[in-house]
Coordinates of C-alpha atoms and ligand atoms in Angstrom, one line a residue:
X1 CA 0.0 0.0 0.0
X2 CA 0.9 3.7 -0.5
X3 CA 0.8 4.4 2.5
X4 CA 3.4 2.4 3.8
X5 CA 6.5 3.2 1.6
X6 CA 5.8 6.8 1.9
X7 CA 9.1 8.5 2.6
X8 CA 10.1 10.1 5.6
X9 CA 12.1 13.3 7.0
X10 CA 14.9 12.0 9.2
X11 CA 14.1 14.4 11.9
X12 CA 12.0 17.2 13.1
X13 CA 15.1 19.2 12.3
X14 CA 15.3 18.8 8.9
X15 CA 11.8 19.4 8.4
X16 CA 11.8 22.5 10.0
X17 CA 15.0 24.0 7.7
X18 CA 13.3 22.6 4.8
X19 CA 9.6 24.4 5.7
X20 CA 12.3 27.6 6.3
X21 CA 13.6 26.9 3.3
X22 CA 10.8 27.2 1.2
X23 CA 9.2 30.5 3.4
X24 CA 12.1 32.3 3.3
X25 CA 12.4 33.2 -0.4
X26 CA 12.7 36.1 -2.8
X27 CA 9.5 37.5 -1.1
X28 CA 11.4 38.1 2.0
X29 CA 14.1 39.8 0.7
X30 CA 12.7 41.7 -2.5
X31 CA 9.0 41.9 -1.7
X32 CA 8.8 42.5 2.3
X33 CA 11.1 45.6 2.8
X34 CA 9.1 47.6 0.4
X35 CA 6.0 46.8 1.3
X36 CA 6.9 47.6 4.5
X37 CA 8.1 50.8 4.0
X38 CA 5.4 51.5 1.8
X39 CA 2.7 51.0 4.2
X40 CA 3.7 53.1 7.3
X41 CA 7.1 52.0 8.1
X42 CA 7.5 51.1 11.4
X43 CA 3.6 51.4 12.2
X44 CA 3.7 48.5 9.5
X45 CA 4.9 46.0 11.6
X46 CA 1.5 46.0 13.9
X47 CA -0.8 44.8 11.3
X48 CA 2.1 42.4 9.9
X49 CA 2.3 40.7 12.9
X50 CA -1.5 40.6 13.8
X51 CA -1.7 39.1 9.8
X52 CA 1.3 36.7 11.6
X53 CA -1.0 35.3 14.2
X54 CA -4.7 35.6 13.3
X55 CA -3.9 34.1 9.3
X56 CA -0.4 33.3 9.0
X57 CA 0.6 31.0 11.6
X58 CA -2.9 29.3 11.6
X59 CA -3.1 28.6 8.3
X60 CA 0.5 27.2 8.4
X61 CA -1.1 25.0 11.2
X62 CA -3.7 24.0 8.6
X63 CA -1.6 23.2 6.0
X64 CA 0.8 21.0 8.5
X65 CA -2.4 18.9 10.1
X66 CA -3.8 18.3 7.0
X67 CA -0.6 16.8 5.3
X68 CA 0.5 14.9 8.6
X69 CA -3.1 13.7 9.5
X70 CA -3.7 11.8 5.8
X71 CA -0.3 11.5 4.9
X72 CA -0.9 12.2 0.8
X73 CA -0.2 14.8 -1.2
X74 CA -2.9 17.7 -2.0
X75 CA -5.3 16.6 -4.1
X76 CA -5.1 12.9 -1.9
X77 CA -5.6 14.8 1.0
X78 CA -8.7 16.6 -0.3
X79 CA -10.0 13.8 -1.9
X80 CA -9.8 12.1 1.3
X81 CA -12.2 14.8 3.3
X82 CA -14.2 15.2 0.6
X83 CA -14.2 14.0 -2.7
X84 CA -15.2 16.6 -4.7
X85 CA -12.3 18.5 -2.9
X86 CA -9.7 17.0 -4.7
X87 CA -10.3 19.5 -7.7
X88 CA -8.8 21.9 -5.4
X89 CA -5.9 20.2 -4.9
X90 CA -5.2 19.9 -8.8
X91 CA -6.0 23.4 -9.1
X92 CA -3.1 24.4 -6.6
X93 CA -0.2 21.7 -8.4
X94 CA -1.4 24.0 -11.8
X95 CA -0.5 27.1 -9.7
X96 CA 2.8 25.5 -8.5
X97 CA 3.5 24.4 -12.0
X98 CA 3.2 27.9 -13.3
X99 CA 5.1 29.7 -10.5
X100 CA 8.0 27.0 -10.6
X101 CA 8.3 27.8 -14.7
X102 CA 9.1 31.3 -14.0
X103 CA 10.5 31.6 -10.5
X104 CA 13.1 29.3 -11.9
X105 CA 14.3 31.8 -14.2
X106 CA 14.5 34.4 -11.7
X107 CA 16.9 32.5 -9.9
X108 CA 19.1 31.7 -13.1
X109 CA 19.3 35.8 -13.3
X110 CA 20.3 36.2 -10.2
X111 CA 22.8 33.1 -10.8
X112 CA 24.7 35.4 -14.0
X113 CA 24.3 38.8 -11.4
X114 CA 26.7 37.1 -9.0
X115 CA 29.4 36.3 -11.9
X116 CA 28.6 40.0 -13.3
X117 CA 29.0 41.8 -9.9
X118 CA 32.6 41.0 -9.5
X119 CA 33.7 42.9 -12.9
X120 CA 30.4 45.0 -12.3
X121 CA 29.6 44.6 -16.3
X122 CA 26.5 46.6 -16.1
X123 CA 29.0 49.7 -16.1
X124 CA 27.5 52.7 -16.4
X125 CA 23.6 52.0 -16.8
X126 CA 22.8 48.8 -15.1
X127 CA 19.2 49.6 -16.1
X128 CA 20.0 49.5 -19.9
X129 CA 22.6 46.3 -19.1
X130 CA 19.9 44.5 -17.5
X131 CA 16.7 44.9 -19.6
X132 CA 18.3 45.5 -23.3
X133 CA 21.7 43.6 -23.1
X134 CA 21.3 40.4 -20.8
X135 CA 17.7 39.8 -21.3
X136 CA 17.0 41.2 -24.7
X137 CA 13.5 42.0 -23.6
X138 CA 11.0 43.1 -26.2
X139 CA 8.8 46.5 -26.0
X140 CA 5.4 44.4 -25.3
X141 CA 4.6 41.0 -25.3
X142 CA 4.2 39.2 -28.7
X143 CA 5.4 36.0 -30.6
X144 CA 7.6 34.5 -28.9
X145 CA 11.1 36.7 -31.6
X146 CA 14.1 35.1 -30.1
X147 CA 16.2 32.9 -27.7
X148 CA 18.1 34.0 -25.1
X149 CA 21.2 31.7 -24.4
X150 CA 23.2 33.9 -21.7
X151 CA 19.7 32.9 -19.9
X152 CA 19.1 29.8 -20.7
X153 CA 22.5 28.4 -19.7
X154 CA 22.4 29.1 -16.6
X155 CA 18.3 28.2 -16.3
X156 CA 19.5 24.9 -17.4
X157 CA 21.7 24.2 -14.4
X158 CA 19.3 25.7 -11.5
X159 CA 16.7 22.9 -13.3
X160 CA 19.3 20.2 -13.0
X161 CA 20.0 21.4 -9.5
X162 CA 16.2 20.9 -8.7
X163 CA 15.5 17.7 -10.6
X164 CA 18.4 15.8 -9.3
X165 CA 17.6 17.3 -5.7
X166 CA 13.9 15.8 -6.1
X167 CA 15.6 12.7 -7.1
X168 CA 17.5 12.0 -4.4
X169 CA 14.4 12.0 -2.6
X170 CA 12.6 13.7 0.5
X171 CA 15.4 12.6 3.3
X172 CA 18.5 12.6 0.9
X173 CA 17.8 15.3 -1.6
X174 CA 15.5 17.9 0.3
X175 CA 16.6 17.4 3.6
X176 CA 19.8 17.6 2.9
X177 CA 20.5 20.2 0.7
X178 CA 17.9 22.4 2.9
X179 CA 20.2 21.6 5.4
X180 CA 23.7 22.8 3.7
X181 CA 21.7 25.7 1.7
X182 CA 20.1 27.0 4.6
X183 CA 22.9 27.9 6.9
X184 CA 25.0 29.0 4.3
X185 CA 22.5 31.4 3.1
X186 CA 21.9 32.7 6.9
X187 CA 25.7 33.6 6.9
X188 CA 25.9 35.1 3.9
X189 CA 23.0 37.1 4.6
X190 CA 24.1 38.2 8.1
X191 CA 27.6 39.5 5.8
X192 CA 25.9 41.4 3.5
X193 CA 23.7 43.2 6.5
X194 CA 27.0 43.7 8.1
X195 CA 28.7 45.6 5.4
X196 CA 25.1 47.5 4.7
X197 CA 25.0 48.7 8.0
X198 CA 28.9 50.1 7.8
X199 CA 27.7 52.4 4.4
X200 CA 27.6 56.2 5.2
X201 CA 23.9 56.6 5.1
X202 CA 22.4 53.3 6.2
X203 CA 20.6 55.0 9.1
X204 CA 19.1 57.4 6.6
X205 CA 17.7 54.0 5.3
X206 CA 16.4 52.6 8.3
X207 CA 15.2 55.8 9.6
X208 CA 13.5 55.8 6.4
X209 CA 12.4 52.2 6.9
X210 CA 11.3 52.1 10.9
X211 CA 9.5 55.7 11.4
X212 CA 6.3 54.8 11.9
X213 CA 3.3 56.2 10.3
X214 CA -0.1 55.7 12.7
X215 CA -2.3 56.9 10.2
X216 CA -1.7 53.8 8.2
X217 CA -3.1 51.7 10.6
X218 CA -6.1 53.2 10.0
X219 CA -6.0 52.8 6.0
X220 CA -7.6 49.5 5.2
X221 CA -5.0 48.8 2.4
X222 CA -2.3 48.5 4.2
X223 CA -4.1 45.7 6.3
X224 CA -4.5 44.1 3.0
X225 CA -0.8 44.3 2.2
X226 CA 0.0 42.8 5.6
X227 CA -2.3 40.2 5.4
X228 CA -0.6 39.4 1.7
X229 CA 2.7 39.2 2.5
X230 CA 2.3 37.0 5.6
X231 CA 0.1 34.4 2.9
X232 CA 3.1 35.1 0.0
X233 CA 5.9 34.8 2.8
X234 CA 5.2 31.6 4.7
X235 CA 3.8 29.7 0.9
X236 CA 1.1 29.4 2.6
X237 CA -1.5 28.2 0.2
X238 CA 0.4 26.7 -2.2
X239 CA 0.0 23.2 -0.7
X240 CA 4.1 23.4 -0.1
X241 CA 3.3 22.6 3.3
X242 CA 0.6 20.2 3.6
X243 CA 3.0 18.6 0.9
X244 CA 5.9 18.8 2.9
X245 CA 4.2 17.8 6.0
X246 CA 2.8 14.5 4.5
X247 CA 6.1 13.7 4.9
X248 CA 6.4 13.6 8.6
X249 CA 6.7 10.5 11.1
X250 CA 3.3 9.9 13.7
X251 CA 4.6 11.3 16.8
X252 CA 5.7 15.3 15.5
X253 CA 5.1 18.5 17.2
X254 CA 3.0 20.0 14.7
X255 CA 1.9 23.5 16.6
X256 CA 5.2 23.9 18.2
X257 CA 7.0 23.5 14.3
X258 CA 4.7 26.0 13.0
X259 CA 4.8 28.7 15.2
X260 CA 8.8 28.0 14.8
X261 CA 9.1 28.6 11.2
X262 CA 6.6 31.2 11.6
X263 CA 8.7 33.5 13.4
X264 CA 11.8 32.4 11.8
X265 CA 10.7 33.4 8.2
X266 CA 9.3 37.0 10.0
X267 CA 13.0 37.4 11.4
X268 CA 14.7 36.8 7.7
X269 CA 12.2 39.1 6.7
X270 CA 12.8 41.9 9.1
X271 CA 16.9 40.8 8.6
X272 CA 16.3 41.7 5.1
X273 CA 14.4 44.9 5.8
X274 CA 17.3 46.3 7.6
X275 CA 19.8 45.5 5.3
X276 CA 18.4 46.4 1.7
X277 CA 17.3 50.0 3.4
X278 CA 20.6 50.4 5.0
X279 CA 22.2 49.7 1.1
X280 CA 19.2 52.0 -0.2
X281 CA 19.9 54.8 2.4
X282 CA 23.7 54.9 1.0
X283 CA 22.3 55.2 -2.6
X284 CA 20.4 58.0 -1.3
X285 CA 22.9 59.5 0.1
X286 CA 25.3 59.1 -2.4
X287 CA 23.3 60.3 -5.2
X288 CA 22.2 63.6 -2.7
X289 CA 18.2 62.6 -3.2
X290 CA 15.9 61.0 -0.9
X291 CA 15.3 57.8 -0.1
X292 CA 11.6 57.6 -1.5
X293 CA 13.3 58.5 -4.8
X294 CA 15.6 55.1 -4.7
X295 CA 13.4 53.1 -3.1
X296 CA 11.5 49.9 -5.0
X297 CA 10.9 46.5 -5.0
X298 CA 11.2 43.4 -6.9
X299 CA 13.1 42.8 -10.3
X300 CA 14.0 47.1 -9.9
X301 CA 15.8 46.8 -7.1
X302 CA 17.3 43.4 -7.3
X303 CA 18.6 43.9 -11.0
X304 CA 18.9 47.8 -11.4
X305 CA 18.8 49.4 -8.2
X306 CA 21.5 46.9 -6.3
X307 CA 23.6 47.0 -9.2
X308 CA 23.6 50.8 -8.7
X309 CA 24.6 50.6 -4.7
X310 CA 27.3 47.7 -6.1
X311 CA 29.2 50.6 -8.4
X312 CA 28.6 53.3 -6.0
X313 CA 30.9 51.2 -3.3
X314 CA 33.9 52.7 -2.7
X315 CA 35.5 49.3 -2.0
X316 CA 33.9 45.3 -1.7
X317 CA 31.5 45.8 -4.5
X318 CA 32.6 42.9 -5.4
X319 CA 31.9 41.2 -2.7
X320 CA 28.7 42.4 -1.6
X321 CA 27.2 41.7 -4.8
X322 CA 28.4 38.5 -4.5
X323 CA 26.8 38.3 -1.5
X324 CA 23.2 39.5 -2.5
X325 CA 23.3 37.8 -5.7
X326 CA 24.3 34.5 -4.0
X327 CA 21.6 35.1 -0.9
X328 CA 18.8 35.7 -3.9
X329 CA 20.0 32.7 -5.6
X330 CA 19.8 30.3 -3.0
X331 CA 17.1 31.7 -1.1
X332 CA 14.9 30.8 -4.4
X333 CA 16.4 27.5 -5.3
X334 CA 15.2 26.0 -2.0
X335 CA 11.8 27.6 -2.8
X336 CA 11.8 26.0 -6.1
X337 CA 12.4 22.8 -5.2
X338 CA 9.3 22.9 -2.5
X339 CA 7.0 24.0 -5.5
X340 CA 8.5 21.0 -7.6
X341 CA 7.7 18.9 -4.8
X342 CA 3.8 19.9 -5.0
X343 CA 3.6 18.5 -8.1
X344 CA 5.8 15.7 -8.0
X345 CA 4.3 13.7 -5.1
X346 CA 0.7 14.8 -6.3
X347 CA 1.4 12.9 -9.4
X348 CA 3.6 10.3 -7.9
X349 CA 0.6 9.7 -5.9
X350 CA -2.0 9.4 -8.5
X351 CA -0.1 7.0 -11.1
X352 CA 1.4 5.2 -8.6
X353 CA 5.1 5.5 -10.4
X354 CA 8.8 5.9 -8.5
X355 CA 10.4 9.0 -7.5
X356 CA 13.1 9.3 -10.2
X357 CA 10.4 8.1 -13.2
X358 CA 8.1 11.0 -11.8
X359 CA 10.8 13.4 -11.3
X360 CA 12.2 12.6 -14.5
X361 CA 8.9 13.0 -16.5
X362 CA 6.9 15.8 -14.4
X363 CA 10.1 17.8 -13.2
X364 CA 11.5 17.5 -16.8
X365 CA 8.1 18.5 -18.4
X366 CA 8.0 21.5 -15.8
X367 CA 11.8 22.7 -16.5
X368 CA 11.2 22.2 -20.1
X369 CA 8.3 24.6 -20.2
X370 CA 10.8 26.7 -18.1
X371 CA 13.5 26.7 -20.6
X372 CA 11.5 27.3 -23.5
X373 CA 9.3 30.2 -22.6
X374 CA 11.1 32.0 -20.5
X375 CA 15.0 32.6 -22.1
X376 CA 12.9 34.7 -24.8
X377 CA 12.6 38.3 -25.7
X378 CA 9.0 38.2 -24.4
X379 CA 9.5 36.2 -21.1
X380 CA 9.8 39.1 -19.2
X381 CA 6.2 40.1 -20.0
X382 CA 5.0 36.9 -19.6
X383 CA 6.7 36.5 -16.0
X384 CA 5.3 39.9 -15.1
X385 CA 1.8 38.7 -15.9
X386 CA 1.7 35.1 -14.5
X387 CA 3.6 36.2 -11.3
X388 CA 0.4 38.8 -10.6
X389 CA -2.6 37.1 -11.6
X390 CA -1.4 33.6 -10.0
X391 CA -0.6 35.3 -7.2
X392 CA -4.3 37.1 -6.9
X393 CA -6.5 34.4 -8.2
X394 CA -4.4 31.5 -7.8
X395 CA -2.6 31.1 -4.8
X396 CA -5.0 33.3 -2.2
X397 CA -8.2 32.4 -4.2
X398 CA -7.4 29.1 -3.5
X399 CA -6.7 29.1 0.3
X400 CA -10.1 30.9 0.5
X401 CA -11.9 27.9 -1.6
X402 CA -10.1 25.6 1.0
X403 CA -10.9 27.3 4.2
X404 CA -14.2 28.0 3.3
X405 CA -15.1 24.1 2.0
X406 CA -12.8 22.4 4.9
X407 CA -13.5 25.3 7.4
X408 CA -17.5 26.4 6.7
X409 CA -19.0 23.5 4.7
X410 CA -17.6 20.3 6.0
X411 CA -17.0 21.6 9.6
X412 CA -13.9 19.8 9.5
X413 CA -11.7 22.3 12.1
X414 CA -12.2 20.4 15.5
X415 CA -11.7 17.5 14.1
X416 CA -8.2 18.7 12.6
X417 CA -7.8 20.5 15.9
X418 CA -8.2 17.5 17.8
X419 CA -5.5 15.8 15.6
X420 CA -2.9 18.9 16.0
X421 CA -3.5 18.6 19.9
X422 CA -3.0 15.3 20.4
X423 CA 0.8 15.1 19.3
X424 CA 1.5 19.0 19.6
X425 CA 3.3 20.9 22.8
X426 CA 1.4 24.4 22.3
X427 CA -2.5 23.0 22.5
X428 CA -4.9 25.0 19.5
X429 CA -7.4 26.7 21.7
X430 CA -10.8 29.0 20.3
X431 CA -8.3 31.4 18.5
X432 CA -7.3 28.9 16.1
X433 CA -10.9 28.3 15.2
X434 CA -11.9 31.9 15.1
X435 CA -8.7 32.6 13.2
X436 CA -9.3 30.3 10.5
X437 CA -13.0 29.8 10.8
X438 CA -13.3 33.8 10.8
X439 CA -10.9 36.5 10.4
X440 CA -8.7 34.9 8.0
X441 CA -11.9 33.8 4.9
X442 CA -13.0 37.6 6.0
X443 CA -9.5 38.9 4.5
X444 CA -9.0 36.9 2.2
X445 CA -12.3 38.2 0.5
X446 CA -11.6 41.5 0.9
X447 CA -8.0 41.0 -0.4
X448 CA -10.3 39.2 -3.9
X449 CA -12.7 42.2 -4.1
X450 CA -10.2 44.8 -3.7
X451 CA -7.5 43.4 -6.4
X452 CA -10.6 42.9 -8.7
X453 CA -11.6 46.1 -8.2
X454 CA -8.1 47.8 -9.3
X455 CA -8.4 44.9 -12.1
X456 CA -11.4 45.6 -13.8
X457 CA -10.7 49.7 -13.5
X458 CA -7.6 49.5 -14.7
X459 CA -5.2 46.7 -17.3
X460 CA -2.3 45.6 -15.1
X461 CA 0.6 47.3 -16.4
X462 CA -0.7 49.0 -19.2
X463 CA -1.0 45.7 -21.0
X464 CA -3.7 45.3 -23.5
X465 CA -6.9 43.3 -22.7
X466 CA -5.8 40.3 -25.0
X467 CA -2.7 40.2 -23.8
X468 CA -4.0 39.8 -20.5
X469 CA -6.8 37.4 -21.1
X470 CA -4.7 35.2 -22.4
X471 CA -1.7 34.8 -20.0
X472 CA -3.4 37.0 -17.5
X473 CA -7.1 35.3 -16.9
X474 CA -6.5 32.7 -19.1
X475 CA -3.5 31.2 -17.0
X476 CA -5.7 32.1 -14.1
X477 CA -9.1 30.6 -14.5
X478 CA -7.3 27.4 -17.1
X479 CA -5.8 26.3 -13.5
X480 CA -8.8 26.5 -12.4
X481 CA -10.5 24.0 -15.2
X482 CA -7.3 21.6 -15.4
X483 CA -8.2 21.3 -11.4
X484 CA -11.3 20.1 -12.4
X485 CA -10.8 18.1 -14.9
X486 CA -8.2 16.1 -13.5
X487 CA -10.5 15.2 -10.5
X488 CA -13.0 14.1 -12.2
X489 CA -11.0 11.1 -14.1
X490 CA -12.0 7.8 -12.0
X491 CA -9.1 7.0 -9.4
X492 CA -9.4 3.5 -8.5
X493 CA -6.5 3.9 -5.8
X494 CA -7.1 6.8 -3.8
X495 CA -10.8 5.0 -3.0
X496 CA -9.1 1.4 -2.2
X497 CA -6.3 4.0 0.2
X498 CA -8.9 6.1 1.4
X499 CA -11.1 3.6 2.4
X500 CA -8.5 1.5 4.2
X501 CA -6.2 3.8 6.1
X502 CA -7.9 5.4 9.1
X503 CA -5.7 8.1 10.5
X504 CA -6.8 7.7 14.1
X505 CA -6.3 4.3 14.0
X506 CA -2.2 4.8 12.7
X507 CA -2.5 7.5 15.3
X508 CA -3.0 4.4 18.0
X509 CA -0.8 2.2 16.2
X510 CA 1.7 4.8 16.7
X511 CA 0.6 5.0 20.6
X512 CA -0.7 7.9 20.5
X513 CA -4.3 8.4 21.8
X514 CA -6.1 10.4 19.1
X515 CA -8.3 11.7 21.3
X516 CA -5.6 13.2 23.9
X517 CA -4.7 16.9 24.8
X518 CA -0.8 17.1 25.1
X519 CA -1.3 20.3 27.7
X520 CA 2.3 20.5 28.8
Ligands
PFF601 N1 7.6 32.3 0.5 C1 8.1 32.2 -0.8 C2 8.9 33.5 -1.1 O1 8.9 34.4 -0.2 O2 9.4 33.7 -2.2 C3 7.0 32.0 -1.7 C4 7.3 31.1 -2.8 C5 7.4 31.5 -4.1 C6 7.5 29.7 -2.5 C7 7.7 30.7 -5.1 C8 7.9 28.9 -3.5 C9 7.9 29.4 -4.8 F1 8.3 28.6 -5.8

């Protein structure tokens, strides 16, 4: 039975850097100080960690009792509370699919930025470098005009990085390169904040960063942007963590773990705050304008902006772009491979086959779409346009669907809450339910409404309307179908599993007493 020979972490350890792994990611470092310092500065960090406790951590909780209490991947899982559920579950390996095809290619940039920071090759106008030179990038979106091999080499090895990771297997690929990637990127992380925070200027950063605006907490959009990072931040509902939790033995400290890579994924974040502002106040500086006029977020400051600071150094460019370029890279790699994972054991689990056969045929299908699309003159375009719209309607559209079927429809939360409490140090009490049952499908809809709002006023980046029905809504809404379609194909399997394995009863097998509340 499936059950069985599914694989295991080899300890609670592991587990945790590889759930750390995958949070901490180019949202922490590219996405969060911005946003922060866009939405009241220091004031920001109130509704942040309110977002952290009523929706982040909870869900992570979710995510971790659902994988650990039925042991299967997503749509498994699902299928397992509900049947028509599973669609969801295919709908969220099509997201991971199309986030893994172009995150990949993010990190094979930031791969090339390392080698170029040492000469500093963007010379003068790192902006021109970036967009016309190394990517080749076309006006507006189109036919696909070109290829792009200074991106595709390098694309080519973070895919054979992933695939033979996934290979190796959950205990000897994940876990351990989670485990060598993780500390190193720590360190080098902690370097670059170091030298940041020696840059004439870098308190004009953080000043600029930390003063707090009040008034903001009064602005209902900056509660939506805290509420969005914590759900892009932790990959919370992307599956990566019910996914990755499937993984773990009986007897695991489920709330204890979360709340753990909970607040270590805030701390990288906040790490990260305090040194890009510090790098952005000594731009500031150093050009005589104000911070507000330096300051952005994403592929801008990555690839244009940090560049900039890079050449502006009056000595260790070299080394602190080495440093950003490398924290960037890895940071994303051990995203990657947790997004692979999704759809790896989701199919592994439906057909049955071996790791390396469904590594070799679904990772290779997934990097070859990668390596095809993206290493164009139009991949920009097309990144830019997945990234937002499977962002809004994929990933957080999704976890609403879930909460709202698992949480409101089924009733299914004290029974999951029993589960968590029976194994876990730090017992779920009312808030968990009123945080997930409540507060968090009450965001979430507000965060729907008010991004379709600015959608239907106003085409996302200028692009036009077919443009964006195609790879905008198209992408979208096709996840939504191939979700299900895919569940409604007869799976002969799942039923025989499902209708075999009883999780309390593996509980008890593992002595554990299902019904028990670890209060310690
Ligand atoms: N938490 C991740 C980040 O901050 O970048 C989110 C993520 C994105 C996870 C893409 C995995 C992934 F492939």
């Amino acid at each position: 039975m499936v059950q069985q020979t599914r694989e295991q972490w080899g300890t609670r350890a592991g587990f945790l850097m590889a759930a750390i792994g995958s949070a901490v990611g180019l949202g922490n470092i590219w996405r969060f100080p911005y946003i922060a310092y866009d939405n009241g500065g220091g004031a920001f960090l109130v509704p942040y960690l309110i977002a952290l406790l009523t929706a982040g951590i909870p869900l992570l909780i979710l995510e971790y009792t659902l994988g650990h209490r039925y042991r299967s991947s997503a749509p498994l899982t699902y299928r397992r509370i509900w049947r028509p559920a599973e669609a969801i579950g295919w709908w969220q390996v099509a997201i991971c699919f199309v986030i893994a095809i172009y995150y990949a290619v993010i990190v094979a940039w930031s791969l090339r930025f390392m080698g170029f920071s040492i000469g500093q090759q963007w010379g003068e106008d790192p902006d021109a470098f970036f967009f016309e030179d190394f990517l080749q990038a076309s006006e507006g979106p189109g036919m696909v005009s070109g290829y792009v091999s200074a991106v595709a080499w390098p694309l080519i090895g973070v895919w054979v990085v992933v695939l033979v990771v996934l290979a190796l297997g959950v205990r000897n690929g994940i876990e351990k390169a989670n485990k060598i990637f993780i500390p190193i990127l720590v360190v080098l992380f902690l370097a670059l904040v170091v030298q940041a925070l020696t840059l004439d200027g870098a308190t004009t950063g953080l000043n600029a960063l930390f003063t707090p605006d009040w008034s903001a907490m009064l602005d209902g959009g900056v509660w939506i942007a805290a509420y969005g990072q914590i759900f892009f931040s932790l990959s919370i509902g992307f599956a990566i963590m019910l996914t990755y939790a499937s993984y773990l033995k009986r007897k695991t400290d489920l709330t204890g773990t979360a709340i753990t890579a909970g607040l270590a994924n805030s701390s990288f974040e906040l790490l990260a705050g305090i040194g890009v502002f510090a790098a952005l106040g000594f731009m500031a500086t150093a050009a005589d304008t104000a911070v507000d006029k330096v300051a952005t977020s994403g592929i801008g400051l990555a690839f244009v902006a940090f560049p900039q600071i890079i050449s502006t150094l009056p000595l260790g460019g070299a080394l602190f772009g080495v440093l950003f370029f490398a924290s960037l890279a890895i940071a994303g790699i051990t995203s990657l491979i947790s997004i692979v994972q999704v759809i790896v054991s989701a199919v592994q689990d439906r057909t049955g086959l071996g790791r390396v056969q469904t590594v070799s045929l679904v990772g290779g299908a997934t990097a070859l779409a990668s390596i095809l699309l993206f290493p164009t003159p139009e991949g920009l375009h097309f990144l830019d346009v997945f990234d937002h719209f499977i962002n809004q309607y994929g990933i957080a559209l999704a976890a609403l669907v879930l909460i709202i079927v698992v949480g409101w429809g089924l009733r299914k939360l004290p029974m999951l809450e029993r589960h968590a409490d029976a194994i876990s140090t730090v017992s779920l009490k009312l808030w968990w339910r009123i945080a997930l049952g409540i507060i968090t499908p009450i965001l979430l809809g507000f965060m729907m409404w008010d991004s379709l709002r600015a959608e239907l006023t106003e085409n996302y980046e200028g692009y036009s309307t077919g443009f964006l029905l195609l790879a905008g809504w198209g992408v979208a809404i096709g996840a939504i179908v191939f979700g299900i379609i895919v569940s409604l194909f007869p799976w002969k399997k799942a039923d025989q599993i499902a209708h075999t394995v009883d999780p309390d009863q593996e509980m008890k097998t593992a002595g554990i007493d299902p019904d028990k509340k670890e209060d310690r």
